[in-house]
Amino acid sequence: MTRLVYAVILASGKGERMNCGFPKQFIEIAGKTIVGRSIEAFEKNSGIDEIIVVSEPACIEKITEIVKNSGFKKVTKIVPGGVIRAESSSIGVGGIAEDDAKVLIHDAARPFVSQRIIDDCIAALDSFDAVHTAIKATDTIIEAENGKMTATTDRSRMMQVQTPQGFRAGVIKKAHALAKEEGFAGATDDCGIVFKYGLADISIVEGERTNIKITYPEDIAVAEIIAGKG
Ligand code: CTP
Ligand code: MG
């Protein structure tokens, strides 16, 4: 039996740090919206069967239009998201019926995810029930509280996380159900939730420095350069 491979694209944020007057996923980078670019990366990957887009509730029509105008064929659902990312992610994954399906959860705000990263995440799920994308930290990371340094860390062991994060659907659904009972307290990313409840060993796929999360206005110029290279 072939197991389906899903992508869940999280596009339900408001982009407050971008502060551009509308959700940042609709900013155009070299002529294409950020969310359109993210969907396209999964649309063109032959390992992906279906795409679920989790949309900012007021923007469902806008996303529907982008999907139609771009000719994307794999988008089967466009659903309204939640107030925090983990909630949006649980809503997206909730649309998957089969527990043994593979699902890659991806930030719409990371439009430059490569085909190699997507391929590696899908492949890792043959041996692991969860997979993270991460790159080695280049800056030294410290711990701090109330404006004071409280601890050092060993940089050689530090990694910065990206998306996609991949799972067997049953594993991430269970993690989300447990997190929901605690009101998603402290839940930032999906691998973090699976790790918290000890539900799976989490493999790591090497990310890429160009797989940036477009967050602040300064990131737009960098994104234009990355798009120009692509
Ligand atoms: N996201 C989501 N639902 C939320 C919050 C975030 O689907 N309630 C998505 C965003 O659309 C984005 C990804 O999660 O693609 C990563 O979040 P982030 O970069 O923080 O985006 P925003 O929350 O939109 O930005 P900000 O935190 O500056 O408001
Ligand atoms: Mg946010």
Short mmCIF file of C-alpha atoms and ligand atoms in Angstrom, two decimals:
data_model
loop_
_atom_site.label_atom_id
_atom_site.label_comp_id
_atom_site.label_asym_id
_atom_site.label_seq_id
_atom_site.Cartn_x
_atom_site.Cartn_y
_atom_site.Cartn_z
CA MET A 1 0.00 0.00 0.00
CA THR A 2 1.36 3.41 -0.84
CA ARG A 3 1.25 5.91 1.96
CA LEU A 4 0.34 9.44 1.05
CA VAL A 5 2.79 12.27 1.70
CA TYR A 6 1.22 15.56 2.74
CA ALA A 7 2.58 19.08 3.07
CA VAL A 8 0.94 21.47 5.52
CA ILE A 9 1.82 25.09 4.73
CA LEU A 10 1.33 27.43 7.68
CA ALA A 11 0.13 30.82 6.45
CA SER A 12 -2.11 31.96 9.27
CA GLY A 13 0.22 34.49 10.88
CA LYS A 14 -0.35 38.23 10.90
CA GLY A 15 3.27 39.24 10.29
CA GLU A 16 3.39 41.73 13.12
CA ARG A 17 7.17 42.13 13.07
CA MET A 18 7.05 42.90 9.34
CA ASN A 19 4.51 45.62 10.09
CA CYS A 20 3.55 46.17 6.43
CA GLY A 21 -0.20 46.61 6.88
CA PHE A 22 -1.18 43.11 5.70
CA PRO A 23 0.03 39.56 6.46
CA LYS A 24 3.65 39.31 5.22
CA GLN A 25 3.01 36.07 3.29
CA PHE A 26 1.34 38.19 0.59
CA ILE A 27 4.40 40.37 -0.04
CA GLU A 28 5.76 39.77 -3.56
CA ILE A 29 9.39 38.77 -3.92
CA ALA A 30 10.61 39.09 -7.51
CA GLY A 31 7.02 39.01 -8.79
CA LYS A 32 5.63 36.11 -6.73
CA THR A 33 4.00 36.12 -3.28
CA ILE A 34 5.89 34.54 -0.40
CA VAL A 35 3.08 32.03 0.23
CA GLY A 36 2.82 31.24 -3.50
CA ARG A 37 6.54 30.46 -3.61
CA SER A 38 6.25 28.18 -0.56
CA ILE A 39 3.31 26.26 -2.03
CA GLU A 40 5.15 25.98 -5.37
CA ALA A 41 8.17 24.33 -3.73
CA PHE A 42 5.96 21.44 -2.55
CA GLU A 43 3.75 21.43 -5.67
CA LYS A 44 6.77 20.69 -7.86
CA ASN A 45 8.25 18.01 -5.60
CA SER A 46 7.28 14.62 -7.00
CA GLY A 47 7.33 13.05 -3.52
CA ILE A 48 4.45 15.24 -2.30
CA ASP A 49 0.89 14.03 -2.99
CA GLU A 50 -1.34 16.62 -1.31
CA ILE A 51 -0.96 20.12 0.09
CA ILE A 52 -3.06 21.59 2.91
CA VAL A 53 -2.76 25.36 3.32
CA VAL A 54 -3.61 26.86 6.72
CA SER A 55 -4.66 30.43 6.02
CA GLU A 56 -5.16 33.57 8.03
CA PRO A 57 -8.99 33.42 8.29
CA ALA A 58 -9.58 36.69 6.41
CA CYS A 59 -7.24 35.66 3.56
CA ILE A 60 -8.74 32.34 2.40
CA GLU A 61 -10.08 33.91 -0.78
CA LYS A 62 -6.71 35.46 -1.55
CA ILE A 63 -4.96 32.08 -1.18
CA THR A 64 -7.65 30.38 -3.27
CA GLU A 65 -6.93 32.90 -6.02
CA ILE A 66 -3.15 32.36 -5.83
CA VAL A 67 -3.66 28.57 -6.05
CA LYS A 68 -5.98 28.97 -9.05
CA ASN A 69 -3.86 31.52 -10.91
CA SER A 70 -0.67 29.53 -10.36
CA GLY A 71 -2.30 26.31 -11.58
CA PHE A 72 -1.38 24.37 -8.42
CA LYS A 73 -3.00 20.94 -8.59
CA LYS A 74 -2.02 19.38 -5.27
CA VAL A 75 -3.78 21.82 -2.91
CA THR A 76 -6.76 19.86 -1.57
CA LYS A 77 -7.70 22.04 1.42
CA ILE A 78 -7.40 25.67 2.45
CA VAL A 79 -8.42 25.94 6.11
CA PRO A 80 -8.56 28.83 8.60
CA GLY A 81 -5.78 28.75 11.21
CA GLY A 82 -5.57 29.55 14.89
CA VAL A 83 -4.24 32.32 17.09
CA ILE A 84 -0.83 30.72 17.67
CA ARG A 85 1.33 28.73 15.28
CA ALA A 86 0.92 25.41 17.11
CA GLU A 87 -2.84 25.75 16.90
CA SER A 88 -2.65 26.43 13.14
CA SER A 89 -0.40 23.44 12.74
CA SER A 90 -2.76 21.15 14.67
CA ILE A 91 -5.68 22.34 12.55
CA GLY A 92 -3.72 21.58 9.35
CA VAL A 93 -2.60 18.12 10.46
CA GLY A 94 -6.12 17.43 11.75
CA GLY A 95 -7.22 17.25 8.11
CA ILE A 96 -5.17 14.07 7.57
CA ALA A 97 -7.11 10.86 8.24
CA GLU A 98 -4.35 8.23 7.89
CA ASP A 99 -2.07 7.89 10.91
CA ASP A 100 0.71 6.30 8.87
CA ALA A 101 0.81 9.08 6.25
CA LYS A 102 3.94 11.24 6.15
CA VAL A 103 3.42 14.95 6.72
CA LEU A 104 5.85 17.83 6.29
CA ILE A 105 4.83 21.00 8.15
CA HIS A 106 6.33 24.14 6.64
CA ASP A 107 6.30 27.87 7.41
CA ALA A 108 4.82 29.83 4.50
CA ALA A 109 7.36 32.48 5.51
CA ARG A 110 10.25 30.23 4.26
CA PRO A 111 9.75 30.43 0.49
CA PHE A 112 13.27 29.26 -0.45
CA VAL A 113 13.11 25.71 0.90
CA SER A 114 15.04 23.55 -1.55
CA GLN A 115 13.92 20.37 -3.29
CA ARG A 116 16.88 18.62 -1.62
CA ILE A 117 15.59 19.51 1.88
CA ILE A 118 12.07 18.30 1.02
CA ASP A 119 13.45 15.04 -0.47
CA ASP A 120 15.66 14.42 2.57
CA CYS A 121 12.78 15.01 5.03
CA ILE A 122 10.50 12.58 3.16
CA ALA A 123 13.28 9.96 3.05
CA ALA A 124 14.14 10.37 6.76
CA LEU A 125 10.56 9.41 7.64
CA ASP A 126 11.26 5.88 6.33
CA SER A 127 13.51 5.34 9.35
CA PHE A 128 12.23 7.89 11.90
CA ASP A 129 8.76 9.04 13.00
CA ALA A 130 9.92 12.66 13.23
CA VAL A 131 12.45 14.81 11.38
CA HIS A 132 13.73 18.30 11.99
CA THR A 133 15.50 20.66 9.58
CA ALA A 134 18.34 22.57 11.26
CA ILE A 135 21.63 24.32 10.57
CA LYS A 136 24.69 24.67 12.77
CA ALA A 137 24.63 27.87 14.81
CA THR A 138 27.11 30.44 13.58
CA ASP A 139 26.69 32.90 16.44
CA THR A 140 27.45 31.82 19.99
CA ILE A 141 24.21 31.32 21.92
CA ILE A 142 23.92 32.45 25.54
CA GLU A 143 21.10 32.16 28.05
CA ALA A 144 19.79 35.36 29.58
CA GLU A 145 17.06 36.50 31.93
CA ASN A 146 15.95 40.00 32.83
CA GLY A 147 18.72 41.57 30.77
CA LYS A 148 21.49 39.54 32.44
CA MET A 149 23.54 36.67 31.09
CA THR A 150 22.77 33.49 33.04
CA ALA A 151 24.63 30.73 31.16
CA THR A 152 26.97 29.91 28.31
CA THR A 153 26.38 27.12 25.80
CA ASP A 154 28.72 24.95 23.74
CA ARG A 155 28.35 26.34 20.21
CA SER A 156 29.46 23.11 18.59
CA ARG A 157 26.28 21.46 19.91
CA MET A 158 23.90 24.32 19.07
CA MET A 159 21.68 24.28 16.00
CA GLN A 160 19.15 26.76 14.63
CA VAL A 161 15.90 25.17 13.57
CA GLN A 162 14.09 25.70 10.29
CA THR A 163 11.18 24.00 8.57
CA PRO A 164 9.98 21.65 7.13
CA GLN A 165 9.50 19.45 10.15
CA GLY A 166 8.20 16.02 9.19
CA PHE A 167 6.23 13.32 11.01
CA ARG A 168 4.18 10.21 10.76
CA ALA A 169 0.76 11.84 11.04
CA GLY A 170 -0.31 9.76 14.05
CA VAL A 171 2.72 10.94 16.06
CA ILE A 172 2.20 14.67 15.50
CA LYS A 173 -1.56 14.35 16.02
CA LYS A 174 -0.93 12.72 19.41
CA ALA A 175 1.60 15.44 20.31
CA HIS A 176 -0.84 18.19 19.36
CA ALA A 177 -3.62 16.55 21.41
CA LEU A 178 -1.36 16.51 24.50
CA ALA A 179 -0.23 20.10 23.92
CA LYS A 180 -3.80 21.25 23.44
CA GLU A 181 -4.67 19.96 26.93
CA GLU A 182 -2.07 22.44 28.23
CA GLY A 183 -3.36 25.25 26.00
CA PHE A 184 -0.28 24.85 23.75
CA ALA A 185 1.79 26.49 26.54
CA GLY A 186 5.41 26.91 25.47
CA ALA A 187 4.75 25.29 22.09
CA THR A 188 6.85 26.99 19.45
CA ASP A 189 7.64 24.40 16.80
CA ASP A 190 6.19 20.96 16.13
CA CYS A 191 9.36 18.95 16.78
CA GLY A 192 9.58 20.77 20.11
CA ILE A 193 6.15 19.41 21.03
CA VAL A 194 6.98 15.83 19.99
CA PHE A 195 10.24 16.09 21.95
CA LYS A 196 8.50 17.46 25.05
CA TYR A 197 6.22 14.41 25.27
CA GLY A 198 8.99 11.98 24.25
CA LEU A 199 6.91 10.56 21.41
CA ALA A 200 9.67 9.83 18.88
CA ASP A 201 13.38 9.99 18.12
CA ILE A 202 13.84 13.08 15.98
CA SER A 203 16.24 12.82 13.07
CA ILE A 204 17.95 15.96 11.72
CA VAL A 205 18.16 16.96 8.07
CA GLU A 206 20.76 19.60 7.25
CA GLY A 207 19.01 22.88 6.46
CA GLU A 208 20.37 25.68 4.31
CA ARG A 209 21.32 29.27 5.08
CA THR A 210 19.11 30.44 2.21
CA ASN A 211 16.05 28.77 3.80
CA ILE A 212 15.37 32.00 5.69
CA LYS A 213 12.19 32.87 7.53
CA ILE A 214 11.15 36.27 6.23
CA THR A 215 10.37 38.08 9.46
CA TYR A 216 11.55 41.72 9.49
CA PRO A 217 11.51 44.43 6.77
CA GLU A 218 15.29 44.02 6.37
CA ASP A 219 14.73 40.42 5.25
CA ILE A 220 12.98 41.53 2.05
CA ALA A 221 16.17 42.76 0.37
CA VAL A 222 17.91 39.48 1.25
CA ALA A 223 14.92 37.55 -0.13
CA GLU A 224 15.06 39.48 -3.42
CA ILE A 225 18.71 38.48 -3.78
CA ILE A 226 18.01 34.81 -3.01
CA ALA A 227 15.08 34.82 -5.48
CA GLY A 228 17.32 36.39 -8.12
CA LYS A 229 19.81 33.55 -7.73
CA GLY A 230 17.13 30.87 -8.01
N1 CTP B 1 1.67 31.05 11.58
C1 CTP B 1 0.42 30.45 11.51
N2 CTP B 1 -0.52 30.71 12.48
C2 CTP B 1 -0.24 31.53 13.50
C3 CTP B 1 1.04 32.12 13.60
C4 CTP B 1 1.99 31.86 12.63
O1 CTP B 1 0.15 29.71 10.56
N3 CTP B 1 -1.19 31.78 14.39
C5 CTP B 1 2.65 30.82 10.50
C6 CTP B 1 3.08 32.11 9.80
O2 CTP B 1 2.14 32.47 8.78
C7 CTP B 1 4.45 31.77 9.29
C8 CTP B 1 4.95 30.69 10.26
O3 CTP B 1 3.83 30.28 11.04
O4 CTP B 1 4.44 31.24 7.98
C9 CTP B 1 6.07 31.22 11.14
O5 CTP B 1 5.60 32.27 11.97
P1 CTP B 1 6.17 33.76 12.02
O6 CTP B 1 7.36 33.91 11.17
O7 CTP B 1 6.22 34.14 13.46
O8 CTP B 1 4.99 34.59 11.27
P2 CTP B 1 3.95 35.58 11.90
O9 CTP B 1 3.41 35.01 13.15
O10 CTP B 1 3.01 35.92 10.81
O11 CTP B 1 4.86 36.87 12.21
P3 CTP B 1 4.94 37.70 13.57
O12 CTP B 1 5.32 36.71 14.65
O13 CTP B 1 5.97 38.74 13.32
O14 CTP B 1 3.55 38.26 13.79
MG MG B 2 4.71 34.67 14.86
#
